[in-house]
Amino acid sequence: MFGKKSTHDQVTEGLKAVYPRLWRYCLTLTGNADRANDLAQSTAIRAMEKSHLFKADTHVDRWLFRMAQRIWLNEVRSDAVRRGGGLVPIEDVELPDKKPGPESNLLTREVLKKVMDLPEAQRATIMLVYVEGYSYAEAAEILEIPIGTVMSRLHAGRAKLSMTMGKLDHKTG
C-alpha cells in the first residue's frame, strides 16, 4: 500500500502534466482564450473534486479531455437556452505567439482560422487526432462516439480544409 498512489495523487500529478494540452483543447472548443481559461480551470476543479471516480492507473489525459468536453457541452446548452449564445470569431481570439516568424504566423493563423470555422464536432476531433496525437480509438473514447464517426469527421474536416485552403492559394497565386 505504501508504494501505490491514490487516485487523488494520480489526478493531481496528471493534471499538472496535462494542463497545457488541456488548455489548448479548451481553446479549440471555446474559440476564446478567456473562456478557454475558465473551462480549463473548471475542468481542473471538477477533476480534483471527482478524483475518487478516476480509475486508477488509466489515462488521466483522456479522462480530463472527456470531462472538459462535457462541461463545455453543458455550458453551450445553457447559453443556448438562456440567450442563444454562440462562438466568438477567430479574429477576436488572442493567440500567444512566441517563436515563429511573420510568414509562419500568417499561415498558422490562416490555417487555425479555417479549422475554427469547421463545425465544432469536426474541430474537436481534428484537434484530438492531429494536434494532440491521439489514435482514432482514443479520440472515439474521449468524445464518446464510434470510431467510424471519428474517421468520418476527420475526412469531412480534411476535405473542407483542403477545399478552403485551395481557394486561398488561388487568390494569392
mmCIF file of C-alpha atoms in Angstrom:
data_model
loop_
_atom_site.group_PDB
_atom_site.id
_atom_site.type_symbol
_atom_site.label_atom_id
_atom_site.label_comp_id
_atom_site.label_asym_id
_atom_site.label_seq_id
_atom_site.Cartn_x
_atom_site.Cartn_y
_atom_site.Cartn_z
ATOM 1 C CA MET A 1 0.000 0.000 0.000
ATOM 2 C CA PHE A 2 2.935 2.363 0.649
ATOM 3 C CA GLY A 3 4.155 2.384 -2.982
ATOM 4 C CA LYS A 4 0.748 2.732 -4.615
ATOM 5 C CA LYS A 5 -0.539 6.239 -5.297
ATOM 6 C CA SER A 6 -4.119 7.190 -4.535
ATOM 7 C CA THR A 7 -6.391 8.236 -7.370
ATOM 8 C CA HIS A 8 -6.279 11.760 -5.944
ATOM 9 C CA ASP A 9 -2.474 11.773 -6.256
ATOM 10 C CA GLN A 10 -2.650 10.341 -9.776
ATOM 11 C CA VAL A 11 -5.150 13.012 -10.844
ATOM 12 C CA THR A 12 -3.096 15.794 -9.221
ATOM 13 C CA GLU A 13 0.133 14.717 -10.911
ATOM 14 C CA GLY A 14 -1.601 14.054 -14.228
ATOM 15 C CA LEU A 15 -3.330 17.423 -14.157
ATOM 16 C CA LYS A 16 -0.023 19.230 -13.705
ATOM 17 C CA ALA A 17 1.490 17.411 -16.677
ATOM 18 C CA VAL A 18 -1.541 17.687 -18.986
ATOM 19 C CA TYR A 19 -2.750 21.217 -18.176
ATOM 20 C CA PRO A 20 -1.138 22.982 -21.193
ATOM 21 C CA ARG A 21 -2.655 20.412 -23.544
ATOM 22 C CA LEU A 22 -5.997 20.644 -21.719
ATOM 23 C CA TRP A 23 -5.984 24.432 -22.121
ATOM 24 C CA ARG A 24 -5.230 24.113 -25.842
ATOM 25 C CA TYR A 25 -8.134 21.675 -26.223
ATOM 26 C CA CYS A 26 -10.383 24.064 -24.298
ATOM 27 C CA LEU A 27 -9.345 26.864 -26.671
ATOM 28 C CA THR A 28 -10.355 24.663 -29.584
ATOM 29 C CA LEU A 29 -13.741 24.026 -28.019
ATOM 30 C CA THR A 30 -14.466 27.599 -26.945
ATOM 31 C CA GLY A 31 -12.722 29.661 -29.610
ATOM 32 C CA ASN A 32 -11.810 32.248 -26.989
ATOM 33 C CA ALA A 33 -8.766 32.471 -24.700
ATOM 34 C CA ASP A 34 -10.710 33.782 -21.682
ATOM 35 C CA ARG A 35 -13.367 31.103 -21.990
ATOM 36 C CA ALA A 36 -10.623 28.511 -22.510
ATOM 37 C CA ASN A 37 -9.052 29.632 -19.228
ATOM 38 C CA ASP A 38 -12.399 29.317 -17.461
ATOM 39 C CA LEU A 39 -13.125 25.924 -18.987
ATOM 40 C CA ALA A 40 -9.673 24.534 -18.184
ATOM 41 C CA GLN A 41 -9.943 25.801 -14.599
ATOM 42 C CA SER A 42 -13.455 24.384 -14.225
ATOM 43 C CA THR A 43 -12.206 21.063 -15.527
ATOM 44 C CA ALA A 44 -9.271 21.072 -13.096
ATOM 45 C CA ILE A 45 -11.544 21.863 -10.168
ATOM 46 C CA ARG A 46 -14.050 19.201 -11.163
ATOM 47 C CA ALA A 47 -11.234 16.678 -11.639
ATOM 48 C CA MET A 48 -9.960 17.320 -8.126
ATOM 49 C CA GLU A 49 -13.469 17.109 -6.688
ATOM 50 C CA LYS A 50 -14.207 13.889 -8.579
ATOM 51 C CA SER A 51 -10.754 12.308 -8.285
ATOM 52 C CA HIS A 52 -12.279 9.425 -6.327
ATOM 53 C CA LEU A 53 -14.158 8.473 -9.535
ATOM 54 C CA PHE A 54 -10.956 8.225 -11.581
ATOM 55 C CA LYS A 55 -9.997 4.642 -12.426
ATOM 56 C CA ALA A 56 -6.520 4.115 -11.020
ATOM 57 C CA ASP A 57 -3.669 3.583 -13.474
ATOM 58 C CA THR A 58 -5.687 4.641 -16.531
ATOM 59 C CA HIS A 59 -5.172 7.681 -18.768
ATOM 60 C CA VAL A 60 -5.667 10.937 -16.848
ATOM 61 C CA ASP A 61 -5.430 12.993 -20.036
ATOM 62 C CA ARG A 62 -8.340 11.193 -21.700
ATOM 63 C CA TRP A 63 -10.401 11.493 -18.539
ATOM 64 C CA LEU A 64 -9.715 15.258 -18.367
ATOM 65 C CA PHE A 65 -10.426 15.871 -22.063
ATOM 66 C CA ARG A 66 -13.736 13.999 -21.800
ATOM 67 C CA MET A 67 -14.594 15.990 -18.679
ATOM 68 C CA ALA A 68 -13.764 19.303 -20.420
ATOM 69 C CA GLN A 69 -15.949 18.361 -23.366
ATOM 70 C CA ARG A 70 -18.882 17.505 -21.098
ATOM 71 C CA ILE A 71 -18.537 20.747 -19.150
ATOM 72 C CA TRP A 72 -18.356 22.712 -22.419
ATOM 73 C CA LEU A 73 -21.396 20.988 -23.916
ATOM 74 C CA ASN A 74 -23.352 21.743 -20.763
ATOM 75 C CA GLU A 75 -22.278 25.400 -20.991
ATOM 76 C CA VAL A 76 -23.246 25.612 -24.668
ATOM 77 C CA ARG A 77 -26.638 24.109 -23.931
ATOM 78 C CA SER A 78 -27.175 26.514 -21.029
ATOM 79 C CA ASP A 79 -26.130 29.507 -23.139
ATOM 80 C CA ALA A 80 -28.413 28.441 -25.964
ATOM 81 C CA VAL A 81 -31.342 28.196 -23.602
ATOM 82 C CA ARG A 82 -30.588 31.500 -21.848
ATOM 83 C CA ARG A 83 -29.602 33.763 -24.710
ATOM 84 C CA GLY A 84 -28.836 31.827 -27.867
ATOM 85 C CA GLY A 85 -25.057 32.109 -27.272
ATOM 86 C CA GLY A 86 -22.578 31.242 -29.975
ATOM 87 C CA LEU A 87 -18.896 31.035 -30.718
ATOM 88 C CA VAL A 88 -16.588 34.020 -30.955
ATOM 89 C CA PRO A 89 -14.948 34.682 -34.356
ATOM 90 C CA ILE A 90 -11.333 33.537 -34.546
ATOM 91 C CA GLU A 91 -10.278 37.118 -35.309
ATOM 92 C CA ASP A 92 -11.292 38.041 -31.754
ATOM 93 C CA VAL A 93 -9.133 35.343 -30.162
ATOM 94 C CA GLU A 94 -5.755 36.407 -28.853
ATOM 95 C CA LEU A 95 -3.316 33.618 -29.582
ATOM 96 C CA PRO A 96 0.063 33.877 -27.901
ATOM 97 C CA ASP A 97 2.860 33.549 -30.432
ATOM 98 C CA LYS A 98 6.343 33.189 -29.068
ATOM 99 C CA LYS A 99 8.532 31.704 -31.799
ATOM 100 C CA PRO A 100 7.519 31.682 -35.487
ATOM 101 C CA GLY A 101 8.329 34.495 -37.906
ATOM 102 C CA PRO A 102 5.760 36.732 -39.643
ATOM 103 C CA GLU A 103 5.187 34.469 -42.671
ATOM 104 C CA SER A 104 4.733 31.430 -40.477
ATOM 105 C CA ASN A 105 2.392 33.394 -38.224
ATOM 106 C CA LEU A 106 0.196 34.352 -41.156
ATOM 107 C CA LEU A 107 -0.043 30.794 -42.427
ATOM 108 C CA THR A 108 -0.607 29.360 -38.958
ATOM 109 C CA ARG A 109 -3.286 31.937 -38.195
ATOM 110 C CA GLU A 110 -4.987 31.297 -41.539
ATOM 111 C CA VAL A 111 -4.965 27.524 -41.039
ATOM 112 C CA LEU A 112 -6.219 27.921 -37.474
ATOM 113 C CA LYS A 113 -8.963 30.245 -38.678
ATOM 114 C CA LYS A 114 -10.059 27.651 -41.219
ATOM 115 C CA VAL A 115 -10.004 24.918 -38.573
ATOM 116 C CA MET A 116 -12.024 27.107 -36.206
ATOM 117 C CA ASP A 117 -14.559 27.710 -38.996
ATOM 118 C CA LEU A 118 -15.306 23.972 -39.089
ATOM 119 C CA PRO A 119 -18.282 22.635 -37.169
ATOM 120 C CA GLU A 120 -17.447 22.021 -33.507
ATOM 121 C CA ALA A 121 -17.572 18.230 -33.834
ATOM 122 C CA GLN A 122 -15.016 18.217 -36.670
ATOM 123 C CA ARG A 123 -12.880 20.846 -34.940
ATOM 124 C CA ALA A 124 -12.649 18.878 -31.674
ATOM 125 C CA THR A 125 -11.893 15.632 -33.493
ATOM 126 C CA ILE A 126 -9.175 17.232 -35.630
ATOM 127 C CA MET A 127 -7.614 18.754 -32.517
ATOM 128 C CA LEU A 128 -7.510 15.444 -30.657
ATOM 129 C CA VAL A 129 -6.091 13.390 -33.536
ATOM 130 C CA TYR A 130 -3.853 15.798 -35.460
ATOM 131 C CA VAL A 131 -2.672 18.162 -32.725
ATOM 132 C CA GLU A 132 -2.790 16.041 -29.570
ATOM 133 C CA GLY A 133 -1.771 12.856 -31.380
ATOM 134 C CA TYR A 134 -4.481 10.537 -30.106
ATOM 135 C CA SER A 135 -5.324 7.454 -32.142
ATOM 136 C CA TYR A 136 -8.747 7.195 -33.712
ATOM 137 C CA ALA A 137 -9.786 4.738 -30.977
ATOM 138 C CA GLU A 138 -8.552 7.050 -28.221
ATOM 139 C CA ALA A 139 -10.350 10.051 -29.747
ATOM 140 C CA ALA A 140 -13.521 7.969 -30.033
ATOM 141 C CA GLU A 141 -13.225 7.106 -26.344
ATOM 142 C CA ILE A 142 -12.684 10.746 -25.335
ATOM 143 C CA LEU A 143 -15.556 12.020 -27.478
ATOM 144 C CA GLU A 144 -17.756 9.014 -26.605
ATOM 145 C CA ILE A 145 -18.550 8.281 -30.245
ATOM 146 C CA PRO A 146 -17.933 5.284 -32.528
ATOM 147 C CA ILE A 147 -14.550 5.086 -34.240
ATOM 148 C CA GLY A 148 -16.302 5.294 -37.619
ATOM 149 C CA THR A 149 -17.687 8.680 -36.629
ATOM 150 C CA VAL A 150 -14.166 9.864 -35.780
ATOM 151 C CA MET A 151 -12.981 8.746 -39.211
ATOM 152 C CA SER A 152 -15.950 10.420 -40.879
ATOM 153 C CA ARG A 153 -15.395 13.720 -39.043
ATOM 154 C CA LEU A 154 -11.694 13.712 -39.918
ATOM 155 C CA HIS A 155 -12.428 13.005 -43.562
ATOM 156 C CA ALA A 156 -15.069 15.717 -43.760
ATOM 157 C CA GLY A 157 -12.823 18.200 -41.950
ATOM 158 C CA ARG A 158 -9.829 17.443 -44.190
ATOM 159 C CA ALA A 159 -11.989 17.767 -47.300
ATOM 160 C CA LYS A 160 -13.380 21.122 -46.173
ATOM 161 C CA LEU A 161 -9.916 22.413 -45.184
ATOM 162 C CA SER A 162 -8.434 21.234 -48.454
ATOM 163 C CA MET A 163 -11.174 22.957 -50.416
ATOM 164 C CA THR A 164 -10.950 26.252 -48.497
ATOM 165 C CA MET A 165 -7.139 26.300 -48.430
ATOM 166 C CA GLY A 166 -7.124 25.573 -52.171
ATOM 167 C CA LYS A 167 -9.329 28.628 -52.729
ATOM 168 C CA LEU A 168 -6.930 30.652 -50.617
ATOM 169 C CA ASP A 169 -3.955 29.550 -52.770
ATOM 170 C CA HIS A 170 -5.761 30.591 -55.943
ATOM 171 C CA LYS A 171 -6.439 34.063 -54.551
ATOM 172 C CA THR A 172 -2.807 34.660 -53.614
ATOM 173 C CA GLY A 173 -1.208 32.929 -56.589
#
